[in-house]
Amino acid sequence: MPLSAPNCALLVIDMQYDFMPGGALAVADGDTLPPLINRLGTHFTQVIVTQDWHPAGHISFASSHPGYKPFESITLPYGPQTLWPDHCIQGSHGARLHEDLDLPHAQLILRKGCNAHIDSYSAFLEADRTTATGLTGYLKERGIDTVFVAGLALDFCVSWTAQDARKAGFTTYVIEDACRAIDMNGSLENAWKTMLACGVGRMQSEDLIVP
Ligand code: VGL
Ligand code: ZN
């Protein structure tokens, strides 16, 4: 399949400093991904980049829930929520995209998690599983039916985005070596189980480009 085909898009998830080593919610080796993602990007005409983009005091921050610590879980009106260190605060350095990311032809930068009271791992649907970001409409109106997902973190934002892409009817692949995971409490294994069960394809970058 020629990736430059207009029906294919690359979704580059949350390649932001707070998810890089040294960041507030560091994902090991996240900073090794930009060269590979840049190379993948040259093979797509349609590239969408996402940013986790929270207001200060966001509901997903442990600091917003006295008595709770990061990586603990809490029950919110929309269901269980893992609590995180403060991260990706709108306009902060940690929320900026890694400077080595070089995707000048990307046409959409989608910011998610902007609602103070609802988290959004997925680039399609917020954590209440009801509020849409508009990405489904953007892709469908542009004739895109196939998406390839890369970035951070594989077991959270990449996984939820890929599952929702499938549920919205897109043929969906996760490019495994173009992702890195947080991997807490079995989250990576669970993410793959759930993604594969809903029909997400698991592939490697060398299936698309010469290593
Ligand atoms: C993410 C946890 C909290 C991610 C975002 O990008 O995977 N994880 N916010
Ligand atoms: Zn977040």
PDB file of C-alpha atoms and ligand atoms in Angstrom:
ATOM      1  CA  MET A   1       0.000   0.000   0.000  1.00  0.00           C
ATOM      2  CA  PRO A   2       1.535   3.324  -0.995  1.00  0.00           C
ATOM      3  CA  LEU A   3       1.504   5.349   2.182  1.00  0.00           C
ATOM      4  CA  SER A   4       1.421   8.586   0.328  1.00  0.00           C
ATOM      5  CA  ALA A   5      -2.056   7.418  -0.684  1.00  0.00           C
ATOM      6  CA  PRO A   6      -4.516  10.123   0.277  1.00  0.00           C
ATOM      7  CA  ASN A   7      -6.620   7.668   2.295  1.00  0.00           C
ATOM      8  CA  CYS A   8      -3.785   7.023   4.810  1.00  0.00           C
ATOM      9  CA  ALA A   9      -2.772   9.210   7.744  1.00  0.00           C
ATOM     10  CA  LEU A  10       0.024   9.058  10.308  1.00  0.00           C
ATOM     11  CA  LEU A  11      -1.072  10.052  13.833  1.00  0.00           C
ATOM     12  CA  VAL A  12       1.868  11.186  15.956  1.00  0.00           C
ATOM     13  CA  ILE A  13       0.846  11.105  19.596  1.00  0.00           C
ATOM     14  CA  ASP A  14       2.090  13.379  22.394  1.00  0.00           C
ATOM     15  CA  MET A  15       5.789  13.742  21.513  1.00  0.00           C
ATOM     16  CA  GLN A  16       6.165  16.379  24.234  1.00  0.00           C
ATOM     17  CA  TYR A  17       8.955  17.182  26.674  1.00  0.00           C
ATOM     18  CA  ASP A  18       6.988  16.094  29.753  1.00  0.00           C
ATOM     19  CA  PHE A  19       6.905  12.557  28.307  1.00  0.00           C
ATOM     20  CA  MET A  20      10.628  12.554  27.558  1.00  0.00           C
ATOM     21  CA  PRO A  21      13.368  11.447  29.998  1.00  0.00           C
ATOM     22  CA  GLY A  22      13.725  14.280  32.520  1.00  0.00           C
ATOM     23  CA  GLY A  23      10.094  15.347  32.009  1.00  0.00           C
ATOM     24  CA  ALA A  24       7.276  15.347  34.552  1.00  0.00           C
ATOM     25  CA  LEU A  25       5.838  12.031  33.313  1.00  0.00           C
ATOM     26  CA  ALA A  26       8.880  10.554  31.658  1.00  0.00           C
ATOM     27  CA  VAL A  27       8.569   7.610  29.285  1.00  0.00           C
ATOM     28  CA  ALA A  28      11.859   5.684  29.036  1.00  0.00           C
ATOM     29  CA  ASP A  29      13.588   6.215  25.682  1.00  0.00           C
ATOM     30  CA  GLY A  30      10.828   8.479  24.373  1.00  0.00           C
ATOM     31  CA  ASP A  31      13.557  10.822  23.180  1.00  0.00           C
ATOM     32  CA  THR A  32      14.927   8.172  20.808  1.00  0.00           C
ATOM     33  CA  LEU A  33      11.798   8.312  18.639  1.00  0.00           C
ATOM     34  CA  PRO A  34      11.993  11.603  16.692  1.00  0.00           C
ATOM     35  CA  PRO A  35      14.380  10.399  13.926  1.00  0.00           C
ATOM     36  CA  LEU A  36      12.246   7.325  13.211  1.00  0.00           C
ATOM     37  CA  ILE A  37       8.966   9.229  13.359  1.00  0.00           C
ATOM     38  CA  ASN A  38      10.420  11.901  11.055  1.00  0.00           C
ATOM     39  CA  ARG A  39      11.369   9.216   8.522  1.00  0.00           C
ATOM     40  CA  LEU A  40       7.932   7.640   8.756  1.00  0.00           C
ATOM     41  CA  GLY A  41       6.406  11.062   8.289  1.00  0.00           C
ATOM     42  CA  THR A  42       8.087  11.571   4.924  1.00  0.00           C
ATOM     43  CA  HIS A  43       6.074   8.613   3.604  1.00  0.00           C
ATOM     44  CA  PHE A  44       2.704  10.144   4.440  1.00  0.00           C
ATOM     45  CA  THR A  45       0.975  13.084   2.828  1.00  0.00           C
ATOM     46  CA  GLN A  46      -1.453  13.241   5.752  1.00  0.00           C
ATOM     47  CA  VAL A  47       0.169  13.757   9.147  1.00  0.00           C
ATOM     48  CA  ILE A  48      -1.678  14.681  12.340  1.00  0.00           C
ATOM     49  CA  VAL A  49       0.221  15.563  15.514  1.00  0.00           C
ATOM     50  CA  THR A  50      -1.394  15.552  18.966  1.00  0.00           C
ATOM     51  CA  GLN A  51      -0.506  17.385  22.154  1.00  0.00           C
ATOM     52  CA  ASP A  52      -1.707  16.534  25.649  1.00  0.00           C
ATOM     53  CA  TRP A  53      -2.774  20.031  26.719  1.00  0.00           C
ATOM     54  CA  HIS A  54      -4.089  20.383  30.262  1.00  0.00           C
ATOM     55  CA  PRO A  55      -5.162  23.474  32.183  1.00  0.00           C
ATOM     56  CA  ALA A  56      -3.442  23.937  35.579  1.00  0.00           C
ATOM     57  CA  GLY A  57      -5.365  22.030  38.258  1.00  0.00           C
ATOM     58  CA  HIS A  58      -6.525  19.392  35.785  1.00  0.00           C
ATOM     59  CA  ILE A  59      -8.629  16.552  37.213  1.00  0.00           C
ATOM     60  CA  SER A  60      -6.039  13.927  36.145  1.00  0.00           C
ATOM     61  CA  PHE A  61      -3.365  15.490  38.358  1.00  0.00           C
ATOM     62  CA  ALA A  62      -2.769  13.834  41.766  1.00  0.00           C
ATOM     63  CA  SER A  63      -2.144  17.367  43.077  1.00  0.00           C
ATOM     64  CA  SER A  64      -5.837  18.142  42.466  1.00  0.00           C
ATOM     65  CA  HIS A  65      -6.903  15.393  44.907  1.00  0.00           C
ATOM     66  CA  PRO A  66      -5.601  15.933  48.451  1.00  0.00           C
ATOM     67  CA  GLY A  67      -4.343  12.697  50.005  1.00  0.00           C
ATOM     68  CA  TYR A  68      -3.619  11.031  46.656  1.00  0.00           C
ATOM     69  CA  LYS A  69      -0.257  10.400  45.058  1.00  0.00           C
ATOM     70  CA  PRO A  70       0.733  10.112  41.397  1.00  0.00           C
ATOM     71  CA  PHE A  71       0.044   6.699  39.833  1.00  0.00           C
ATOM     72  CA  GLU A  72      -2.764   5.948  42.324  1.00  0.00           C
ATOM     73  CA  SER A  73      -6.265   5.487  40.969  1.00  0.00           C
ATOM     74  CA  ILE A  74      -9.460   7.334  41.844  1.00  0.00           C
ATOM     75  CA  THR A  75     -13.084   6.996  40.789  1.00  0.00           C
ATOM     76  CA  LEU A  76     -14.491  10.019  38.994  1.00  0.00           C
ATOM     77  CA  PRO A  77     -18.051  10.543  37.704  1.00  0.00           C
ATOM     78  CA  TYR A  78     -16.987   9.062  34.346  1.00  0.00           C
ATOM     79  CA  GLY A  79     -15.156   6.065  35.849  1.00  0.00           C
ATOM     80  CA  PRO A  80     -11.701   5.095  37.098  1.00  0.00           C
ATOM     81  CA  GLN A  81      -8.899   7.597  36.553  1.00  0.00           C
ATOM     82  CA  THR A  82      -5.182   7.061  37.083  1.00  0.00           C
ATOM     83  CA  LEU A  83      -3.702  10.113  38.774  1.00  0.00           C
ATOM     84  CA  TRP A  84      -0.570  11.615  37.237  1.00  0.00           C
ATOM     85  CA  PRO A  85       2.085  14.096  38.188  1.00  0.00           C
ATOM     86  CA  ASP A  86       1.234  17.580  36.875  1.00  0.00           C
ATOM     87  CA  HIS A  87       2.159  17.419  33.180  1.00  0.00           C
ATOM     88  CA  CYS A  88       1.640  19.094  29.823  1.00  0.00           C
ATOM     89  CA  ILE A  89       0.209  22.287  31.271  1.00  0.00           C
ATOM     90  CA  GLN A  90      -1.008  24.561  28.495  1.00  0.00           C
ATOM     91  CA  GLY A  91       1.780  26.839  27.300  1.00  0.00           C
ATOM     92  CA  SER A  92       4.493  25.290  29.488  1.00  0.00           C
ATOM     93  CA  HIS A  93       7.839  24.038  28.234  1.00  0.00           C
ATOM     94  CA  GLY A  94       6.835  20.471  29.138  1.00  0.00           C
ATOM     95  CA  ALA A  95       3.832  20.724  26.827  1.00  0.00           C
ATOM     96  CA  ARG A  96       5.958  21.691  23.821  1.00  0.00           C
ATOM     97  CA  LEU A  97       6.667  19.198  21.077  1.00  0.00           C
ATOM     98  CA  HIS A  98      10.213  17.776  21.041  1.00  0.00           C
ATOM     99  CA  GLU A  99      12.344  20.126  18.969  1.00  0.00           C
ATOM    100  CA  ASP A 100      13.763  17.239  16.910  1.00  0.00           C
ATOM    101  CA  LEU A 101      10.314  16.357  15.632  1.00  0.00           C
ATOM    102  CA  ASP A 102      10.450  17.469  12.016  1.00  0.00           C
ATOM    103  CA  LEU A 103       7.062  17.119  10.363  1.00  0.00           C
ATOM    104  CA  PRO A 104       6.654  20.418   8.525  1.00  0.00           C
ATOM    105  CA  HIS A 105       3.915  19.020   6.281  1.00  0.00           C
ATOM    106  CA  ALA A 106       1.666  18.056   9.216  1.00  0.00           C
ATOM    107  CA  GLN A 107      -1.576  19.925   8.654  1.00  0.00           C
ATOM    108  CA  LEU A 108      -3.306  19.451  12.007  1.00  0.00           C
ATOM    109  CA  ILE A 109      -2.007  19.765  15.547  1.00  0.00           C
ATOM    110  CA  LEU A 110      -4.792  18.485  17.774  1.00  0.00           C
ATOM    111  CA  ARG A 111      -4.736  19.429  21.441  1.00  0.00           C
ATOM    112  CA  LYS A 112      -6.606  17.188  23.849  1.00  0.00           C
ATOM    113  CA  GLY A 113      -7.257  16.982  27.578  1.00  0.00           C
ATOM    114  CA  CYS A 114      -8.158  20.678  27.616  1.00  0.00           C
ATOM    115  CA  ASN A 115     -11.347  20.142  29.634  1.00  0.00           C
ATOM    116  CA  ALA A 116     -10.488  20.732  33.323  1.00  0.00           C
ATOM    117  CA  HIS A 117     -12.930  18.026  34.463  1.00  0.00           C
ATOM    118  CA  ILE A 118     -12.350  15.276  31.881  1.00  0.00           C
ATOM    119  CA  ASP A 119      -9.103  13.563  30.896  1.00  0.00           C
ATOM    120  CA  SER A 120      -8.485  12.503  27.309  1.00  0.00           C
ATOM    121  CA  TYR A 121      -5.931   9.843  26.491  1.00  0.00           C
ATOM    122  CA  SER A 122      -7.635   9.336  23.151  1.00  0.00           C
ATOM    123  CA  ALA A 123      -7.339  11.798  20.289  1.00  0.00           C
ATOM    124  CA  PHE A 124     -10.934  10.926  19.325  1.00  0.00           C
ATOM    125  CA  LEU A 125     -13.057  10.744  22.506  1.00  0.00           C
ATOM    126  CA  GLU A 126     -12.509  12.180  25.963  1.00  0.00           C
ATOM    127  CA  ALA A 127     -12.509   9.942  29.045  1.00  0.00           C
ATOM    128  CA  ASP A 128     -16.258  10.413  29.602  1.00  0.00           C
ATOM    129  CA  ARG A 129     -16.418   8.366  26.357  1.00  0.00           C
ATOM    130  CA  THR A 130     -18.943  10.881  25.017  1.00  0.00           C
ATOM    131  CA  THR A 131     -17.235  14.196  24.265  1.00  0.00           C
ATOM    132  CA  ALA A 132     -15.738  14.095  20.764  1.00  0.00           C
ATOM    133  CA  THR A 133     -12.599  15.978  19.761  1.00  0.00           C
ATOM    134  CA  GLY A 134     -13.734  16.252  16.135  1.00  0.00           C
ATOM    135  CA  LEU A 135     -10.900  14.115  14.766  1.00  0.00           C
ATOM    136  CA  THR A 136     -13.261  11.483  13.324  1.00  0.00           C
ATOM    137  CA  GLY A 137     -14.983  14.136  11.251  1.00  0.00           C
ATOM    138  CA  TYR A 138     -11.698  15.726  10.192  1.00  0.00           C
ATOM    139  CA  LEU A 139     -10.341  12.413   8.921  1.00  0.00           C
ATOM    140  CA  LYS A 140     -13.568  11.210   7.301  1.00  0.00           C
ATOM    141  CA  GLU A 141     -14.245  14.516   5.569  1.00  0.00           C
ATOM    142  CA  ARG A 142     -10.770  14.267   4.057  1.00  0.00           C
ATOM    143  CA  GLY A 143     -11.366  10.747   2.736  1.00  0.00           C
ATOM    144  CA  ILE A 144      -9.004   9.051   5.191  1.00  0.00           C
ATOM    145  CA  ASP A 145      -9.948   5.468   6.061  1.00  0.00           C
ATOM    146  CA  THR A 146      -6.635   4.076   7.338  1.00  0.00           C
ATOM    147  CA  VAL A 147      -4.527   5.375  10.215  1.00  0.00           C
ATOM    148  CA  PHE A 148      -1.073   4.469  11.480  1.00  0.00           C
ATOM    149  CA  VAL A 149      -0.340   5.462  15.085  1.00  0.00           C
ATOM    150  CA  ALA A 150       3.061   6.240  16.640  1.00  0.00           C
ATOM    151  CA  GLY A 151       4.375   8.153  19.665  1.00  0.00           C
ATOM    152  CA  LEU A 152       3.774   8.221  23.432  1.00  0.00           C
ATOM    153  CA  ALA A 153       2.705   6.529  25.494  1.00  0.00           C
ATOM    154  CA  LEU A 154       1.970   3.181  23.858  1.00  0.00           C
ATOM    155  CA  ASP A 155      -0.064   1.870  26.806  1.00  0.00           C
ATOM    156  CA  PHE A 156      -2.127   5.029  27.325  1.00  0.00           C
ATOM    157  CA  CYS A 157      -2.637   7.676  24.660  1.00  0.00           C
ATOM    158  CA  VAL A 158      -1.502   5.548  21.704  1.00  0.00           C
ATOM    159  CA  SER A 159      -3.626   2.589  22.821  1.00  0.00           C
ATOM    160  CA  TRP A 160      -6.777   4.586  23.507  1.00  0.00           C
ATOM    161  CA  THR A 161      -6.385   6.503  20.246  1.00  0.00           C
ATOM    162  CA  ALA A 162      -5.913   3.303  18.244  1.00  0.00           C
ATOM    163  CA  GLN A 163      -8.918   1.612  19.867  1.00  0.00           C
ATOM    164  CA  ASP A 164     -11.147   4.601  19.201  1.00  0.00           C
ATOM    165  CA  ALA A 165      -9.899   4.828  15.610  1.00  0.00           C
ATOM    166  CA  ARG A 166     -10.954   1.202  15.106  1.00  0.00           C
ATOM    167  CA  LYS A 167     -14.332   1.821  16.763  1.00  0.00           C
ATOM    168  CA  ALA A 168     -14.872   4.803  14.461  1.00  0.00           C
ATOM    169  CA  GLY A 169     -14.353   2.470  11.505  1.00  0.00           C
ATOM    170  CA  PHE A 170     -10.776   3.239  10.481  1.00  0.00           C
ATOM    171  CA  THR A 171      -8.361   0.492   9.488  1.00  0.00           C
ATOM    172  CA  THR A 172      -5.810   0.999  12.248  1.00  0.00           C
ATOM    173  CA  TYR A 173      -2.200   0.019  12.800  1.00  0.00           C
ATOM    174  CA  VAL A 174       0.116   0.764  15.711  1.00  0.00           C
ATOM    175  CA  ILE A 175       3.773   0.988  14.650  1.00  0.00           C
ATOM    176  CA  GLU A 176       5.235  -0.717  17.715  1.00  0.00           C
ATOM    177  CA  ASP A 177       8.883   0.332  17.443  1.00  0.00           C
ATOM    178  CA  ALA A 178       7.815   3.938  16.847  1.00  0.00           C
ATOM    179  CA  CYS A 179       6.203   3.982  20.318  1.00  0.00           C
ATOM    180  CA  ARG A 180       7.423   3.698  23.909  1.00  0.00           C
ATOM    181  CA  ALA A 181       5.358   2.703  26.979  1.00  0.00           C
ATOM    182  CA  ILE A 182       4.955   3.786  30.600  1.00  0.00           C
ATOM    183  CA  ASP A 183       4.277   0.126  31.523  1.00  0.00           C
ATOM    184  CA  MET A 184       2.831   0.228  35.045  1.00  0.00           C
ATOM    185  CA  ASN A 185       0.828  -2.602  36.661  1.00  0.00           C
ATOM    186  CA  GLY A 186       0.701  -4.636  33.461  1.00  0.00           C
ATOM    187  CA  SER A 187      -0.596  -1.689  31.428  1.00  0.00           C
ATOM    188  CA  LEU A 188       1.436  -2.531  28.328  1.00  0.00           C
ATOM    189  CA  GLU A 189       0.309  -6.155  28.141  1.00  0.00           C
ATOM    190  CA  ASN A 190      -3.307  -5.111  28.771  1.00  0.00           C
ATOM    191  CA  ALA A 191      -3.091  -2.433  26.102  1.00  0.00           C
ATOM    192  CA  TRP A 192      -1.970  -4.930  23.468  1.00  0.00           C
ATOM    193  CA  LYS A 193      -4.657  -7.443  24.502  1.00  0.00           C
ATOM    194  CA  THR A 194      -7.353  -4.821  24.204  1.00  0.00           C
ATOM    195  CA  MET A 195      -6.028  -3.306  20.987  1.00  0.00           C
ATOM    196  CA  LEU A 196      -5.652  -6.675  19.238  1.00  0.00           C
ATOM    197  CA  ALA A 197      -9.111  -7.772  20.447  1.00  0.00           C
ATOM    198  CA  CYS A 198     -10.730  -4.784  18.777  1.00  0.00           C
ATOM    199  CA  GLY A 199      -8.886  -5.327  15.512  1.00  0.00           C
ATOM    200  CA  VAL A 200      -5.942  -2.937  15.731  1.00  0.00           C
ATOM    201  CA  GLY A 201      -2.986  -4.163  13.665  1.00  0.00           C
ATOM    202  CA  ARG A 202       0.448  -4.508  15.264  1.00  0.00           C
ATOM    203  CA  MET A 203       3.303  -3.672  12.924  1.00  0.00           C
ATOM    204  CA  GLN A 204       6.919  -2.536  12.840  1.00  0.00           C
ATOM    205  CA  SER A 205       8.399   0.437  11.024  1.00  0.00           C
ATOM    206  CA  GLU A 206      10.384  -1.918   8.781  1.00  0.00           C
ATOM    207  CA  ASP A 207       7.068  -3.176   7.398  1.00  0.00           C
ATOM    208  CA  LEU A 208       6.710   0.340   5.938  1.00  0.00           C
ATOM    209  CA  ILE A 209      10.186   1.693   5.354  1.00  0.00           C
ATOM    210  CA  VAL A 210      13.662   0.284   4.777  1.00  0.00           C
ATOM    211  CA  PRO A 211      15.420   0.104   8.172  1.00  0.00           C
TER     212      PRO A 211
HETATM  213  C1  VGL B   1      -0.563  10.309  28.615  1.00  0.00           C
HETATM  214  C2  VGL B   1      -0.869   9.848  30.843  1.00  0.00           C
HETATM  215  C3  VGL B   1      -1.447  11.090  31.023  1.00  0.00           C
HETATM  216  C4  VGL B   1      -0.041   9.852  27.284  1.00  0.00           C
HETATM  217  C5  VGL B   1      -1.153  11.548  28.784  1.00  0.00           C
HETATM  218  O1  VGL B   1       0.274  10.693  26.419  1.00  0.00           O
HETATM  219  O2  VGL B   1       0.067   8.616  27.103  1.00  0.00           O
HETATM  220  N1  VGL B   1      -0.430   9.473  29.636  1.00  0.00           N
HETATM  221  N2  VGL B   1      -1.578  11.919  29.992  1.00  0.00           N
HETATM  222 ZN    ZN B   2      -2.286  13.905  30.321  1.00  0.00          ZN
END
